Amino acid sequence: LALVEAGAPWDAIDSFGHSAGAIALRDGNTALLDALLEAGSSSVLWEVDRASRSEAVTAATDSGTAADRDDAAATAGPAEAAHEACFGHSLHSDFLQQRLRFEEGRLMDELDRPVMMAWEAPLMEAHAAALCPEEGGARVLNLGFGLGLVDTALQRRRPASHTIVEPHADVLLAMRRGGWLERAGVTVLQGTWQGVLPPLCDEADPPFDAIFFDTFAEGADELFRFHELLPGLLRPGGVYSYFNGIASHDAFLHRVYCEAARRHLHSLGLTATFEPVRVSVAPGTWEGAEAGRNWWALEHYSLPVCVRRRREEGEADG
């Protein structure tokens, strides 16, 4: 703890590859864990801000290159460099150019990465229940259709309106074949959320009661950038959630990103909690997926339930 308070890297690892946070979590060292979560989430928020400012400069000058991004990564501190994989950068635009494969119980991209898999269905049911605890009346928005798991669950809750944002041509074709584009009460916005959602933002009268975010090949930087739109999209008292798969290989690092999201959402007027949901993945699920790599290593899924505070509720400490 003294080393952290003196400025030692919060994500440093020992010769066995264990981080101080992983050890604190294992041993139940609450004081150290809290200090590391504070340091780690602050680092993540700094990196998100840096990525946002870097993109703004690139857009303004139209001179950013892959080499520029590599130089920035090379000069970043140890905490930032360690989490480069959790940030999306240009991965999403590459993904949109790929041909997707609809296999039994899963959707795969050209790199054999699972875009969505059937084992996620119970999680999507839990998300839908959190977003629409009562049937009927809600105006819902979902970003990322995939296999349609969460949208099917949301439809069972009879929303007043159901808007889906989907940018990938192969998924849109599957949606058309499945009748989603003609379904009563459903509006499909064909394009990226960055392109189609800003015109809908209205802070005086936000259009949605419940919002779910589950895009593919976008990292923490894009997730947090989407959060900036929530005050114009989600009504006070409305519920927001997102697929919480960032850093799912490491329980401590996953908690760091949960805490960073909680702090970021709080600054935007939302109160976020994370409900544990047990995960069950059948043997053989990962066969053929990136050489069988199991990208989900946690026993429990931290389901975000984020409620936009009403004006009269005031600002609790973040």
PDB file of C-alpha atoms in Angstrom:
ATOM      1  CA  LEU A   1       0.000   0.000   0.000  1.00  0.00           C
ATOM      2  CA  ALA A   2       2.867   2.360   0.822  1.00  0.00           C
ATOM      3  CA  LEU A   3       4.383   1.724  -2.605  1.00  0.00           C
ATOM      4  CA  VAL A   4       1.108   2.585  -4.336  1.00  0.00           C
ATOM      5  CA  GLU A   5       0.740   5.754  -2.282  1.00  0.00           C
ATOM      6  CA  ALA A   6       4.323   6.653  -3.215  1.00  0.00           C
ATOM      7  CA  GLY A   7       3.484   6.399  -6.910  1.00  0.00           C
ATOM      8  CA  ALA A   8       4.494   2.843  -7.828  1.00  0.00           C
ATOM      9  CA  PRO A   9       2.712   1.459 -10.945  1.00  0.00           C
ATOM     10  CA  TRP A  10      -0.641   0.086  -9.857  1.00  0.00           C
ATOM     11  CA  ASP A  11      -0.503  -2.702 -12.459  1.00  0.00           C
ATOM     12  CA  ALA A  12       3.063  -3.908 -11.903  1.00  0.00           C
ATOM     13  CA  ILE A  13       3.485  -7.690 -11.847  1.00  0.00           C
ATOM     14  CA  ASP A  14       5.890  -9.950  -9.984  1.00  0.00           C
ATOM     15  CA  SER A  15       8.204 -12.589 -11.450  1.00  0.00           C
ATOM     16  CA  PHE A  16       5.301 -15.083 -11.457  1.00  0.00           C
ATOM     17  CA  GLY A  17       3.075 -12.779 -13.513  1.00  0.00           C
ATOM     18  CA  HIS A  18       0.805 -11.844 -10.599  1.00  0.00           C
ATOM     19  CA  SER A  19      -0.287  -8.251 -10.096  1.00  0.00           C
ATOM     20  CA  ALA A  20      -0.656  -6.668  -6.667  1.00  0.00           C
ATOM     21  CA  GLY A  21      -4.365  -6.284  -7.395  1.00  0.00           C
ATOM     22  CA  ALA A  22      -4.798  -9.988  -8.133  1.00  0.00           C
ATOM     23  CA  ILE A  23      -3.025 -10.857  -4.887  1.00  0.00           C
ATOM     24  CA  ALA A  24      -5.081  -8.334  -2.896  1.00  0.00           C
ATOM     25  CA  LEU A  25      -8.276  -9.750  -4.373  1.00  0.00           C
ATOM     26  CA  ARG A  26      -7.187 -13.319  -3.590  1.00  0.00           C
ATOM     27  CA  ASP A  27      -6.179 -12.480  -0.008  1.00  0.00           C
ATOM     28  CA  GLY A  28      -9.108 -10.202   0.778  1.00  0.00           C
ATOM     29  CA  ASN A  29      -6.862  -7.211   1.450  1.00  0.00           C
ATOM     30  CA  THR A  30      -9.604  -4.593   1.172  1.00  0.00           C
ATOM     31  CA  ALA A  31      -7.460  -1.529   1.894  1.00  0.00           C
ATOM     32  CA  LEU A  32      -4.907  -2.404  -0.780  1.00  0.00           C
ATOM     33  CA  LEU A  33      -7.581  -3.469  -3.249  1.00  0.00           C
ATOM     34  CA  ASP A  34      -9.464  -0.185  -2.845  1.00  0.00           C
ATOM     35  CA  ALA A  35      -6.274   1.818  -3.353  1.00  0.00           C
ATOM     36  CA  LEU A  36      -5.384  -0.140  -6.475  1.00  0.00           C
ATOM     37  CA  LEU A  37      -8.912   0.174  -7.880  1.00  0.00           C
ATOM     38  CA  GLU A  38      -8.740   3.935  -7.341  1.00  0.00           C
ATOM     39  CA  ALA A  39      -5.353   4.172  -9.050  1.00  0.00           C
ATOM     40  CA  GLY A  40      -6.316   1.812 -11.847  1.00  0.00           C
ATOM     41  CA  SER A  41      -9.659   3.414 -12.639  1.00  0.00           C
ATOM     42  CA  SER A  42      -8.019   6.854 -12.656  1.00  0.00           C
ATOM     43  CA  SER A  43      -5.471   5.527 -15.150  1.00  0.00           C
ATOM     44  CA  VAL A  44      -8.230   4.118 -17.370  1.00  0.00           C
ATOM     45  CA  LEU A  45     -10.143   7.406 -17.309  1.00  0.00           C
ATOM     46  CA  TRP A  46      -6.937   9.259 -18.209  1.00  0.00           C
ATOM     47  CA  GLU A  47      -6.342   6.893 -21.122  1.00  0.00           C
ATOM     48  CA  VAL A  48      -9.931   7.283 -22.345  1.00  0.00           C
ATOM     49  CA  ASP A  49      -9.538  11.051 -22.231  1.00  0.00           C
ATOM     50  CA  ARG A  50      -6.197  10.814 -24.048  1.00  0.00           C
ATOM     51  CA  ALA A  51      -7.733   8.626 -26.768  1.00  0.00           C
ATOM     52  CA  SER A  52     -10.623  11.055 -27.165  1.00  0.00           C
ATOM     53  CA  ARG A  53      -8.328  14.068 -27.442  1.00  0.00           C
ATOM     54  CA  SER A  54      -6.061  12.219 -29.870  1.00  0.00           C
ATOM     55  CA  GLU A  55      -9.010  11.365 -32.121  1.00  0.00           C
ATOM     56  CA  ALA A  56     -10.224  14.965 -32.013  1.00  0.00           C
ATOM     57  CA  VAL A  57      -6.814  16.223 -33.118  1.00  0.00           C
ATOM     58  CA  THR A  58      -6.643  13.583 -35.878  1.00  0.00           C
ATOM     59  CA  ALA A  59     -10.089  14.531 -37.141  1.00  0.00           C
ATOM     60  CA  ALA A  60      -9.165  18.212 -37.140  1.00  0.00           C
ATOM     61  CA  THR A  61      -5.857  17.794 -38.959  1.00  0.00           C
ATOM     62  CA  ASP A  62      -6.631  14.651 -41.014  1.00  0.00           C
ATOM     63  CA  SER A  63      -2.997  13.672 -40.559  1.00  0.00           C
ATOM     64  CA  GLY A  64      -3.095  10.862 -37.986  1.00  0.00           C
ATOM     65  CA  THR A  65      -1.397   7.615 -39.047  1.00  0.00           C
ATOM     66  CA  ALA A  66      -0.904   4.156 -37.639  1.00  0.00           C
ATOM     67  CA  ALA A  67       2.717   5.113 -37.014  1.00  0.00           C
ATOM     68  CA  ASP A  68       1.553   8.085 -34.925  1.00  0.00           C
ATOM     69  CA  ARG A  69      -0.565   5.766 -32.773  1.00  0.00           C
ATOM     70  CA  ASP A  70       2.343   3.344 -32.400  1.00  0.00           C
ATOM     71  CA  ASP A  71       4.606   6.210 -31.281  1.00  0.00           C
ATOM     72  CA  ALA A  72       2.015   7.309 -28.720  1.00  0.00           C
ATOM     73  CA  ALA A  73       1.732   3.763 -27.370  1.00  0.00           C
ATOM     74  CA  ALA A  74       5.495   3.457 -27.142  1.00  0.00           C
ATOM     75  CA  THR A  75       5.754   6.616 -25.029  1.00  0.00           C
ATOM     76  CA  ALA A  76       2.796   5.799 -22.771  1.00  0.00           C
ATOM     77  CA  GLY A  77       3.354   4.866 -19.151  1.00  0.00           C
ATOM     78  CA  PRO A  78       3.258   1.253 -17.957  1.00  0.00           C
ATOM     79  CA  ALA A  79      -0.394   1.347 -16.925  1.00  0.00           C
ATOM     80  CA  GLU A  80      -1.509   2.739 -20.276  1.00  0.00           C
ATOM     81  CA  ALA A  81       0.606   0.358 -22.358  1.00  0.00           C
ATOM     82  CA  ALA A  82      -0.639  -2.651 -20.386  1.00  0.00           C
ATOM     83  CA  HIS A  83      -4.243  -1.983 -21.370  1.00  0.00           C
ATOM     84  CA  GLU A  84      -3.812  -1.082 -25.050  1.00  0.00           C
ATOM     85  CA  ALA A  85      -5.802  -4.203 -25.984  1.00  0.00           C
ATOM     86  CA  CYS A  86      -8.846  -2.872 -24.119  1.00  0.00           C
ATOM     87  CA  PHE A  87      -9.098   0.124 -26.439  1.00  0.00           C
ATOM     88  CA  GLY A  88     -10.765  -0.158 -29.847  1.00  0.00           C
ATOM     89  CA  HIS A  89      -8.917   2.394 -32.021  1.00  0.00           C
ATOM     90  CA  SER A  90      -9.535   1.430 -35.695  1.00  0.00           C
ATOM     91  CA  LEU A  91     -10.603  -2.196 -35.107  1.00  0.00           C
ATOM     92  CA  HIS A  92     -14.304  -1.583 -35.692  1.00  0.00           C
ATOM     93  CA  SER A  93     -13.924  -0.153 -39.199  1.00  0.00           C
ATOM     94  CA  ASP A  94     -11.841  -3.200 -40.134  1.00  0.00           C
ATOM     95  CA  PHE A  95     -14.502  -5.513 -38.691  1.00  0.00           C
ATOM     96  CA  LEU A  96     -17.253  -3.912 -40.769  1.00  0.00           C
ATOM     97  CA  GLN A  97     -15.407  -4.925 -43.946  1.00  0.00           C
ATOM     98  CA  GLN A  98     -15.239  -8.616 -42.982  1.00  0.00           C
ATOM     99  CA  ARG A  99     -17.556 -11.415 -44.067  1.00  0.00           C
ATOM    100  CA  LEU A 100     -19.274 -13.025 -41.091  1.00  0.00           C
ATOM    101  CA  ARG A 101     -20.210 -16.687 -40.593  1.00  0.00           C
ATOM    102  CA  PHE A 102     -23.479 -17.719 -38.976  1.00  0.00           C
ATOM    103  CA  GLU A 103     -22.769 -21.131 -37.440  1.00  0.00           C
ATOM    104  CA  GLU A 104     -24.793 -23.276 -35.052  1.00  0.00           C
ATOM    105  CA  GLY A 105     -25.176 -21.190 -31.920  1.00  0.00           C
ATOM    106  CA  ARG A 106     -22.581 -18.561 -32.810  1.00  0.00           C
ATOM    107  CA  LEU A 107     -21.609 -15.709 -35.103  1.00  0.00           C
ATOM    108  CA  MET A 108     -17.927 -15.592 -36.165  1.00  0.00           C
ATOM    109  CA  ASP A 109     -15.787 -13.079 -38.023  1.00  0.00           C
ATOM    110  CA  GLU A 110     -13.045 -13.753 -40.577  1.00  0.00           C
ATOM    111  CA  LEU A 111     -10.421 -13.943 -37.818  1.00  0.00           C
ATOM    112  CA  ASP A 112     -12.417 -16.687 -36.024  1.00  0.00           C
ATOM    113  CA  ARG A 113     -13.353 -14.297 -33.243  1.00  0.00           C
ATOM    114  CA  PRO A 114     -16.780 -14.936 -31.701  1.00  0.00           C
ATOM    115  CA  VAL A 115     -19.009 -11.931 -32.310  1.00  0.00           C
ATOM    116  CA  MET A 116     -21.818 -13.524 -30.295  1.00  0.00           C
ATOM    117  CA  MET A 117     -22.429 -17.025 -28.936  1.00  0.00           C
ATOM    118  CA  ALA A 118     -25.448 -18.902 -27.650  1.00  0.00           C
ATOM    119  CA  TRP A 119     -24.008 -19.237 -24.117  1.00  0.00           C
ATOM    120  CA  GLU A 120     -24.645 -15.492 -23.729  1.00  0.00           C
ATOM    121  CA  ALA A 121     -28.436 -15.984 -23.937  1.00  0.00           C
ATOM    122  CA  PRO A 122     -29.025 -16.129 -20.128  1.00  0.00           C
ATOM    123  CA  LEU A 123     -26.965 -12.957 -19.738  1.00  0.00           C
ATOM    124  CA  MET A 124     -29.068 -11.222 -22.387  1.00  0.00           C
ATOM    125  CA  GLU A 125     -32.238 -12.321 -20.613  1.00  0.00           C
ATOM    126  CA  ALA A 126     -30.863 -10.814 -17.405  1.00  0.00           C
ATOM    127  CA  HIS A 127     -30.012  -7.583 -19.207  1.00  0.00           C
ATOM    128  CA  ALA A 128     -33.505  -7.371 -20.688  1.00  0.00           C
ATOM    129  CA  ALA A 129     -35.071  -7.939 -17.265  1.00  0.00           C
ATOM    130  CA  ALA A 130     -32.928  -5.172 -15.761  1.00  0.00           C
ATOM    131  CA  LEU A 131     -33.750  -2.782 -18.601  1.00  0.00           C
ATOM    132  CA  CYS A 132     -37.497  -3.528 -18.631  1.00  0.00           C
ATOM    133  CA  PRO A 133     -38.501  -4.837 -15.201  1.00  0.00           C
ATOM    134  CA  GLU A 134     -42.160  -4.354 -16.125  1.00  0.00           C
ATOM    135  CA  GLU A 135     -43.767  -5.452 -19.380  1.00  0.00           C
ATOM    136  CA  GLY A 136     -45.138  -2.863 -21.757  1.00  0.00           C
ATOM    137  CA  GLY A 137     -44.617   0.843 -22.291  1.00  0.00           C
ATOM    138  CA  ALA A 138     -40.829   1.224 -22.498  1.00  0.00           C
ATOM    139  CA  ARG A 139     -39.086   2.900 -25.419  1.00  0.00           C
ATOM    140  CA  VAL A 140     -35.954   0.788 -25.847  1.00  0.00           C
ATOM    141  CA  LEU A 141     -32.741   1.195 -27.825  1.00  0.00           C
ATOM    142  CA  ASN A 142     -30.216  -1.554 -28.542  1.00  0.00           C
ATOM    143  CA  LEU A 143     -26.842  -1.074 -30.205  1.00  0.00           C
ATOM    144  CA  GLY A 144     -25.578  -4.235 -31.915  1.00  0.00           C
ATOM    145  CA  PHE A 145     -27.955  -7.003 -33.035  1.00  0.00           C
ATOM    146  CA  GLY A 146     -25.550  -9.955 -33.419  1.00  0.00           C
ATOM    147  CA  LEU A 147     -27.659 -13.097 -33.077  1.00  0.00           C
ATOM    148  CA  GLY A 148     -30.622 -11.083 -31.833  1.00  0.00           C
ATOM    149  CA  LEU A 149     -30.490 -12.560 -28.325  1.00  0.00           C
ATOM    150  CA  VAL A 150     -31.156  -9.387 -26.354  1.00  0.00           C
ATOM    151  CA  ASP A 151     -33.604  -8.018 -28.931  1.00  0.00           C
ATOM    152  CA  THR A 152     -35.649 -11.232 -28.750  1.00  0.00           C
ATOM    153  CA  ALA A 153     -35.664 -10.964 -24.949  1.00  0.00           C
ATOM    154  CA  LEU A 154     -36.676  -7.299 -25.135  1.00  0.00           C
ATOM    155  CA  GLN A 155     -39.531  -8.099 -27.541  1.00  0.00           C
ATOM    156  CA  ARG A 156     -40.982 -10.502 -24.989  1.00  0.00           C
ATOM    157  CA  ARG A 157     -41.358  -7.499 -22.678  1.00  0.00           C
ATOM    158  CA  ARG A 158     -43.625  -5.779 -25.215  1.00  0.00           C
ATOM    159  CA  PRO A 159     -41.878  -2.405 -25.477  1.00  0.00           C
ATOM    160  CA  ALA A 160     -43.802   0.595 -26.765  1.00  0.00           C
ATOM    161  CA  SER A 161     -41.050   1.080 -29.327  1.00  0.00           C
ATOM    162  CA  HIS A 162     -37.861  -0.830 -30.110  1.00  0.00           C
ATOM    163  CA  THR A 163     -34.967   0.800 -31.960  1.00  0.00           C
ATOM    164  CA  ILE A 164     -31.968  -1.259 -33.119  1.00  0.00           C
ATOM    165  CA  VAL A 165     -28.688   0.182 -34.408  1.00  0.00           C
ATOM    166  CA  GLU A 166     -26.743  -2.239 -36.628  1.00  0.00           C
ATOM    167  CA  PRO A 167     -23.904  -1.342 -39.032  1.00  0.00           C
ATOM    168  CA  HIS A 168     -22.782  -4.686 -40.467  1.00  0.00           C
ATOM    169  CA  ALA A 169     -24.173  -5.660 -43.885  1.00  0.00           C
ATOM    170  CA  ASP A 170     -24.181  -9.406 -43.147  1.00  0.00           C
ATOM    171  CA  VAL A 171     -26.111  -8.960 -39.909  1.00  0.00           C
ATOM    172  CA  LEU A 172     -28.550  -6.596 -41.606  1.00  0.00           C
ATOM    173  CA  LEU A 173     -29.170  -9.231 -44.287  1.00  0.00           C
ATOM    174  CA  ALA A 174     -29.883 -11.833 -41.600  1.00  0.00           C
ATOM    175  CA  MET A 175     -32.232  -9.377 -39.875  1.00  0.00           C
ATOM    176  CA  ARG A 176     -34.080  -8.796 -43.137  1.00  0.00           C
ATOM    177  CA  ARG A 177     -34.459 -12.533 -43.710  1.00  0.00           C
ATOM    178  CA  GLY A 178     -35.705 -12.913 -40.144  1.00  0.00           C
ATOM    179  CA  GLY A 179     -38.375 -10.266 -40.603  1.00  0.00           C
ATOM    180  CA  TRP A 180     -36.923  -7.759 -38.165  1.00  0.00           C
ATOM    181  CA  LEU A 181     -37.009  -4.873 -40.625  1.00  0.00           C
ATOM    182  CA  GLU A 182     -40.779  -5.306 -41.074  1.00  0.00           C
ATOM    183  CA  ARG A 183     -41.673  -6.127 -37.456  1.00  0.00           C
ATOM    184  CA  ALA A 184     -44.319  -3.845 -35.940  1.00  0.00           C
ATOM    185  CA  GLY A 185     -42.920  -1.352 -33.466  1.00  0.00           C
ATOM    186  CA  VAL A 186     -39.302  -2.033 -34.480  1.00  0.00           C
ATOM    187  CA  THR A 187     -37.096   0.591 -36.139  1.00  0.00           C
ATOM    188  CA  VAL A 188     -33.731  -0.512 -37.537  1.00  0.00           C
ATOM    189  CA  LEU A 189     -31.145   2.233 -37.962  1.00  0.00           C
ATOM    190  CA  GLN A 190     -28.627   0.974 -40.497  1.00  0.00           C
ATOM    191  CA  GLY A 191     -25.233   2.448 -39.722  1.00  0.00           C
ATOM    192  CA  THR A 192     -22.780   3.041 -36.898  1.00  0.00           C
ATOM    193  CA  TRP A 193     -24.023   4.555 -33.679  1.00  0.00           C
ATOM    194  CA  GLN A 194     -21.543   7.389 -34.189  1.00  0.00           C
ATOM    195  CA  GLY A 195     -23.403   8.298 -37.377  1.00  0.00           C
ATOM    196  CA  VAL A 196     -27.066   7.636 -36.590  1.00  0.00           C
ATOM    197  CA  LEU A 197     -27.516   8.522 -32.905  1.00  0.00           C
ATOM    198  CA  PRO A 198     -26.282  12.117 -32.425  1.00  0.00           C
ATOM    199  CA  PRO A 199     -29.268  13.556 -34.379  1.00  0.00           C
ATOM    200  CA  LEU A 200     -31.619  11.804 -31.915  1.00  0.00           C
ATOM    201  CA  CYS A 201     -30.064  13.386 -28.831  1.00  0.00           C
ATOM    202  CA  ASP A 202     -32.391  15.800 -27.026  1.00  0.00           C
ATOM    203  CA  GLU A 203     -31.465  16.663 -23.451  1.00  0.00           C
ATOM    204  CA  ALA A 204     -34.776  18.483 -22.989  1.00  0.00           C
ATOM    205  CA  ASP A 205     -36.786  15.389 -23.978  1.00  0.00           C
ATOM    206  CA  PRO A 206     -34.618  12.239 -24.310  1.00  0.00           C
ATOM    207  CA  PRO A 207     -36.280   9.638 -26.568  1.00  0.00           C
ATOM    208  CA  PHE A 208     -35.553   6.384 -24.688  1.00  0.00           C
ATOM    209  CA  ASP A 209     -36.455   4.708 -21.385  1.00  0.00           C
ATOM    210  CA  ALA A 210     -33.962   1.830 -21.661  1.00  0.00           C
ATOM    211  CA  ILE A 211     -30.682   1.510 -23.590  1.00  0.00           C
ATOM    212  CA  PHE A 212     -28.334  -1.439 -24.157  1.00  0.00           C
ATOM    213  CA  PHE A 213     -24.853  -1.229 -25.726  1.00  0.00           C
ATOM    214  CA  ASP A 214     -23.252  -4.354 -27.193  1.00  0.00           C
ATOM    215  CA  THR A 215     -21.117  -3.531 -30.206  1.00  0.00           C
ATOM    216  CA  PHE A 216     -18.164  -5.599 -31.451  1.00  0.00           C
ATOM    217  CA  ALA A 217     -14.504  -4.620 -31.988  1.00  0.00           C
ATOM    218  CA  GLU A 218     -14.908  -1.426 -30.002  1.00  0.00           C
ATOM    219  CA  GLY A 219     -12.997  -0.921 -26.762  1.00  0.00           C
ATOM    220  CA  ALA A 220     -13.290   1.117 -23.603  1.00  0.00           C
ATOM    221  CA  ASP A 221     -12.616   4.359 -25.460  1.00  0.00           C
ATOM    222  CA  GLU A 222     -15.667   3.896 -27.699  1.00  0.00           C
ATOM    223  CA  LEU A 223     -17.838   2.639 -24.834  1.00  0.00           C
ATOM    224  CA  PHE A 224     -17.040   5.709 -22.764  1.00  0.00           C
ATOM    225  CA  ARG A 225     -17.514   7.970 -25.795  1.00  0.00           C
ATOM    226  CA  PHE A 226     -21.004   6.512 -26.192  1.00  0.00           C
ATOM    227  CA  HIS A 227     -21.668   7.277 -22.536  1.00  0.00           C
ATOM    228  CA  GLU A 228     -21.275  10.969 -23.387  1.00  0.00           C
ATOM    229  CA  LEU A 229     -24.474  10.713 -25.475  1.00  0.00           C
ATOM    230  CA  LEU A 230     -26.592   9.271 -22.668  1.00  0.00           C
ATOM    231  CA  PRO A 231     -27.841  12.611 -21.245  1.00  0.00           C
ATOM    232  CA  GLY A 232     -29.453  13.297 -24.626  1.00  0.00           C
ATOM    233  CA  LEU A 233     -30.778   9.770 -25.183  1.00  0.00           C
ATOM    234  CA  LEU A 234     -31.945   8.409 -21.796  1.00  0.00           C
ATOM    235  CA  ARG A 235     -34.757   9.995 -19.829  1.00  0.00           C
ATOM    236  CA  PRO A 236     -34.337  10.681 -16.085  1.00  0.00           C
ATOM    237  CA  GLY A 237     -35.206   7.477 -14.239  1.00  0.00           C
ATOM    238  CA  GLY A 238     -34.345   5.407 -17.320  1.00  0.00           C
ATOM    239  CA  VAL A 239     -32.023   2.401 -17.248  1.00  0.00           C
ATOM    240  CA  TYR A 240     -28.835   1.852 -19.228  1.00  0.00           C
ATOM    241  CA  SER A 241     -26.730  -1.312 -19.450  1.00  0.00           C
ATOM    242  CA  TYR A 242     -23.920  -2.666 -21.599  1.00  0.00           C
ATOM    243  CA  PHE A 243     -22.289  -6.003 -22.304  1.00  0.00           C
ATOM    244  CA  ASN A 244     -19.545  -6.049 -19.712  1.00  0.00           C
ATOM    245  CA  GLY A 245     -16.807  -8.070 -21.407  1.00  0.00           C
ATOM    246  CA  ILE A 246     -13.820  -5.744 -21.062  1.00  0.00           C
ATOM    247  CA  ALA A 247     -10.797  -7.477 -19.465  1.00  0.00           C
ATOM    248  CA  SER A 248     -12.798 -10.671 -18.933  1.00  0.00           C
ATOM    249  CA  HIS A 249      -9.521 -12.619 -18.660  1.00  0.00           C
ATOM    250  CA  ASP A 250      -8.518 -11.005 -15.335  1.00  0.00           C
ATOM    251  CA  ALA A 251     -10.814 -10.570 -12.312  1.00  0.00           C
ATOM    252  CA  PHE A 252      -8.898  -7.610 -10.879  1.00  0.00           C
ATOM    253  CA  LEU A 253      -8.491  -5.756 -14.165  1.00  0.00           C
ATOM    254  CA  HIS A 254     -12.177  -6.369 -14.901  1.00  0.00           C
ATOM    255  CA  ARG A 255     -13.044  -4.672 -11.601  1.00  0.00           C
ATOM    256  CA  VAL A 256     -10.800  -1.748 -12.519  1.00  0.00           C
ATOM    257  CA  TYR A 257     -12.832  -1.183 -15.692  1.00  0.00           C
ATOM    258  CA  CYS A 258     -16.100  -1.550 -13.778  1.00  0.00           C
ATOM    259  CA  GLU A 259     -14.958   1.136 -11.338  1.00  0.00           C
ATOM    260  CA  ALA A 260     -13.815   3.410 -14.165  1.00  0.00           C
ATOM    261  CA  ALA A 261     -17.212   3.019 -15.848  1.00  0.00           C
ATOM    262  CA  ARG A 262     -19.008   3.694 -12.563  1.00  0.00           C
ATOM    263  CA  ARG A 263     -17.060   6.916 -12.027  1.00  0.00           C
ATOM    264  CA  HIS A 264     -17.524   8.051 -15.621  1.00  0.00           C
ATOM    265  CA  LEU A 265     -21.256   7.372 -15.593  1.00  0.00           C
ATOM    266  CA  HIS A 266     -21.628   9.156 -12.261  1.00  0.00           C
ATOM    267  CA  SER A 267     -20.116  12.285 -13.788  1.00  0.00           C
ATOM    268  CA  LEU A 268     -22.830  12.108 -16.469  1.00  0.00           C
ATOM    269  CA  GLY A 269     -25.700  11.806 -13.999  1.00  0.00           C
ATOM    270  CA  LEU A 270     -26.112   8.014 -13.803  1.00  0.00           C
ATOM    271  CA  THR A 271     -25.790   5.770 -10.756  1.00  0.00           C
ATOM    272  CA  ALA A 272     -24.235   2.423 -11.704  1.00  0.00           C
ATOM    273  CA  THR A 273     -24.305  -0.849  -9.789  1.00  0.00           C
ATOM    274  CA  PHE A 274     -23.027  -4.257 -10.883  1.00  0.00           C
ATOM    275  CA  GLU A 275     -25.054  -7.382 -10.196  1.00  0.00           C
ATOM    276  CA  PRO A 276     -23.214 -10.746 -10.194  1.00  0.00           C
ATOM    277  CA  VAL A 277     -24.585 -13.368 -12.590  1.00  0.00           C
ATOM    278  CA  ARG A 278     -23.042 -16.820 -12.658  1.00  0.00           C
ATOM    279  CA  VAL A 279     -21.629 -17.811 -16.056  1.00  0.00           C
ATOM    280  CA  SER A 280     -21.887 -21.335 -17.465  1.00  0.00           C
ATOM    281  CA  VAL A 281     -20.034 -22.211 -20.669  1.00  0.00           C
ATOM    282  CA  ALA A 282     -20.335 -25.740 -22.053  1.00  0.00           C
ATOM    283  CA  PRO A 283     -17.230 -27.759 -23.012  1.00  0.00           C
ATOM    284  CA  GLY A 284     -16.330 -27.384 -26.667  1.00  0.00           C
ATOM    285  CA  THR A 285     -17.779 -23.888 -26.918  1.00  0.00           C
ATOM    286  CA  TRP A 286     -14.470 -22.419 -28.042  1.00  0.00           C
ATOM    287  CA  GLU A 287     -13.559 -25.038 -30.642  1.00  0.00           C
ATOM    288  CA  GLY A 288     -12.535 -23.289 -33.852  1.00  0.00           C
ATOM    289  CA  ALA A 289     -12.519 -19.884 -32.190  1.00  0.00           C
ATOM    290  CA  GLU A 290      -9.062 -18.288 -32.343  1.00  0.00           C
ATOM    291  CA  ALA A 291      -7.327 -21.625 -31.829  1.00  0.00           C
ATOM    292  CA  GLY A 292      -9.781 -22.491 -29.060  1.00  0.00           C
ATOM    293  CA  ARG A 293      -8.914 -19.461 -26.916  1.00  0.00           C
ATOM    294  CA  ASN A 294     -11.365 -19.051 -24.057  1.00  0.00           C
ATOM    295  CA  TRP A 295     -11.835 -15.308 -23.859  1.00  0.00           C
ATOM    296  CA  TRP A 296     -14.171 -15.547 -20.845  1.00  0.00           C
ATOM    297  CA  ALA A 297     -12.301 -16.659 -17.712  1.00  0.00           C
ATOM    298  CA  LEU A 298     -14.507 -15.318 -14.898  1.00  0.00           C
ATOM    299  CA  GLU A 299     -16.971 -17.324 -12.801  1.00  0.00           C
ATOM    300  CA  HIS A 300     -19.397 -14.413 -12.541  1.00  0.00           C
ATOM    301  CA  TYR A 301     -20.553 -11.742 -14.934  1.00  0.00           C
ATOM    302  CA  SER A 302     -20.898  -8.224 -13.519  1.00  0.00           C
ATOM    303  CA  LEU A 303     -24.168  -7.009 -15.004  1.00  0.00           C
ATOM    304  CA  PRO A 304     -24.295  -3.193 -15.113  1.00  0.00           C
ATOM    305  CA  VAL A 305     -27.531  -1.541 -14.020  1.00  0.00           C
ATOM    306  CA  CYS A 306     -27.181   2.202 -14.541  1.00  0.00           C
ATOM    307  CA  VAL A 307     -30.073   4.512 -13.663  1.00  0.00           C
ATOM    308  CA  ARG A 308     -30.136   8.118 -14.770  1.00  0.00           C
ATOM    309  CA  ARG A 309     -30.672  10.247 -11.710  1.00  0.00           C
ATOM    310  CA  ARG A 310     -33.638  12.582 -11.556  1.00  0.00           C
ATOM    311  CA  ARG A 311     -32.839  16.243 -10.928  1.00  0.00           C
ATOM    312  CA  GLU A 312     -34.404  16.171  -7.461  1.00  0.00           C
ATOM    313  CA  GLU A 313     -32.190  13.259  -6.404  1.00  0.00           C
ATOM    314  CA  GLY A 314     -29.153  15.551  -6.385  1.00  0.00           C
ATOM    315  CA  GLU A 315     -25.519  14.532  -6.749  1.00  0.00           C
ATOM    316  CA  ALA A 316     -24.315  11.865  -4.350  1.00  0.00           C
ATOM    317  CA  ASP A 317     -20.587  11.533  -3.831  1.00  0.00           C
ATOM    318  CA  GLY A 318     -18.928   9.667  -6.693  1.00  0.00           C
TER     319      GLY A 318
END
